[in-house]
Amino acid sequence: MPTITLRLELHNPTKVKQDMYERMTEVNTAFANWLLNHPKLNQATSKLFKEFSSQRFPSAVVNQTIREVKSQKKKQKAKKFRTFWCCFNNQ
């Protein structure tokens, strides 16, 4: 069966959404850098974010960040992230 590729034109986000994404990226980068030095990284869950901050943050983003930080630390020996973009697994 052939693969079908769809291209969708997305609308430009509003200024509020851009600001929100920038703030989320800053928090996510700080969390990822904090997580790199955390002693219990291998047992980390989304509840670990509460130790880092009392802010509300989407658990899907936190879980994906934990997965990626574990992988980056293990395989690429990452020391620090400059910018760690928010992403989530959309299954």
Coordinates of C-alpha atoms in Angstrom, one line a residue:
M1 CA 0.0 0.0 0.0
P2 CA 1.5 3.4 -1.0
T3 CA 2.2 6.0 1.6
I4 CA 0.2 9.2 1.4
T5 CA 1.7 12.5 2.5
L6 CA -0.5 15.4 3.4
R7 CA 0.7 18.9 3.7
L8 CA -1.4 21.2 5.8
E9 CA -0.9 24.9 6.0
L10 CA -0.8 25.9 9.7
H11 CA -2.0 29.3 10.8
N12 CA 0.5 31.6 12.5
P13 CA 0.2 31.3 16.3
T14 CA -1.0 34.3 18.2
K15 CA 1.3 36.4 20.4
V16 CA -0.1 34.8 23.5
K17 CA 0.6 31.3 22.2
Q18 CA 4.1 32.3 21.2
D19 CA 4.8 33.8 24.7
M20 CA 3.4 30.7 26.3
Y21 CA 5.6 28.4 24.2
E22 CA 8.7 30.5 25.0
R23 CA 8.0 30.2 28.7
M24 CA 7.3 26.5 28.5
T25 CA 10.6 26.0 26.6
E26 CA 12.5 28.0 29.3
V27 CA 11.0 25.9 32.0
N28 CA 11.6 22.7 30.1
T29 CA 15.3 23.6 29.4
A30 CA 15.8 24.3 33.1
F31 CA 14.1 21.1 34.1
A32 CA 16.2 19.0 31.6
N33 CA 19.4 20.6 32.9
W34 CA 18.4 19.9 36.5
L35 CA 17.4 16.4 35.6
L36 CA 20.8 15.6 34.1
N37 CA 22.4 16.0 37.5
H38 CA 19.6 14.3 39.5
P39 CA 20.8 11.1 41.3
K40 CA 17.6 9.1 40.6
L41 CA 17.3 9.8 36.9
N42 CA 16.7 6.2 36.1
Q43 CA 13.7 5.9 38.3
A44 CA 12.3 9.3 37.3
T45 CA 8.6 9.8 36.7
S46 CA 6.5 12.9 36.1
K47 CA 6.1 13.3 39.9
L48 CA 9.8 14.3 40.0
F49 CA 8.8 17.6 38.4
K50 CA 7.2 18.6 41.7
E51 CA 10.6 18.5 43.3
F52 CA 11.9 20.9 40.6
S53 CA 9.1 23.4 40.6
S54 CA 5.6 24.0 42.0
Q55 CA 4.3 25.3 38.6
R56 CA 1.8 23.4 36.6
F57 CA 3.3 21.8 33.5
P58 CA 1.8 19.3 31.1
S59 CA 2.7 15.8 32.2
A60 CA 3.1 14.6 28.5
V61 CA 5.9 17.2 28.1
V62 CA 7.5 16.2 31.4
N63 CA 7.4 12.5 30.5
Q64 CA 8.8 13.0 27.1
T65 CA 11.6 15.2 28.5
I66 CA 12.5 12.5 31.0
R67 CA 12.7 9.9 28.3
E68 CA 14.8 12.1 26.1
V69 CA 17.2 13.2 28.9
K70 CA 17.7 9.6 29.9
S71 CA 18.6 8.7 26.3
Q72 CA 20.8 11.8 25.7
K73 CA 22.7 11.2 29.0
K74 CA 23.2 7.5 28.3
K75 CA 24.1 7.5 24.6
Q76 CA 25.5 11.0 23.9
K77 CA 26.9 11.8 27.3
A78 CA 25.2 15.2 27.4
K79 CA 26.5 17.7 30.0
K80 CA 24.1 20.6 29.5
F81 CA 21.3 21.7 27.2
R82 CA 21.2 25.2 25.7
T83 CA 17.6 24.9 24.6
F84 CA 15.4 21.9 25.1
W85 CA 12.3 22.3 23.1
C86 CA 8.9 21.1 24.4
C87 CA 7.7 18.0 22.5
F88 CA 5.4 15.2 23.2
N89 CA 4.6 11.8 21.8
N90 CA 1.3 12.2 19.9
Q91 CA 0.0 8.6 19.6

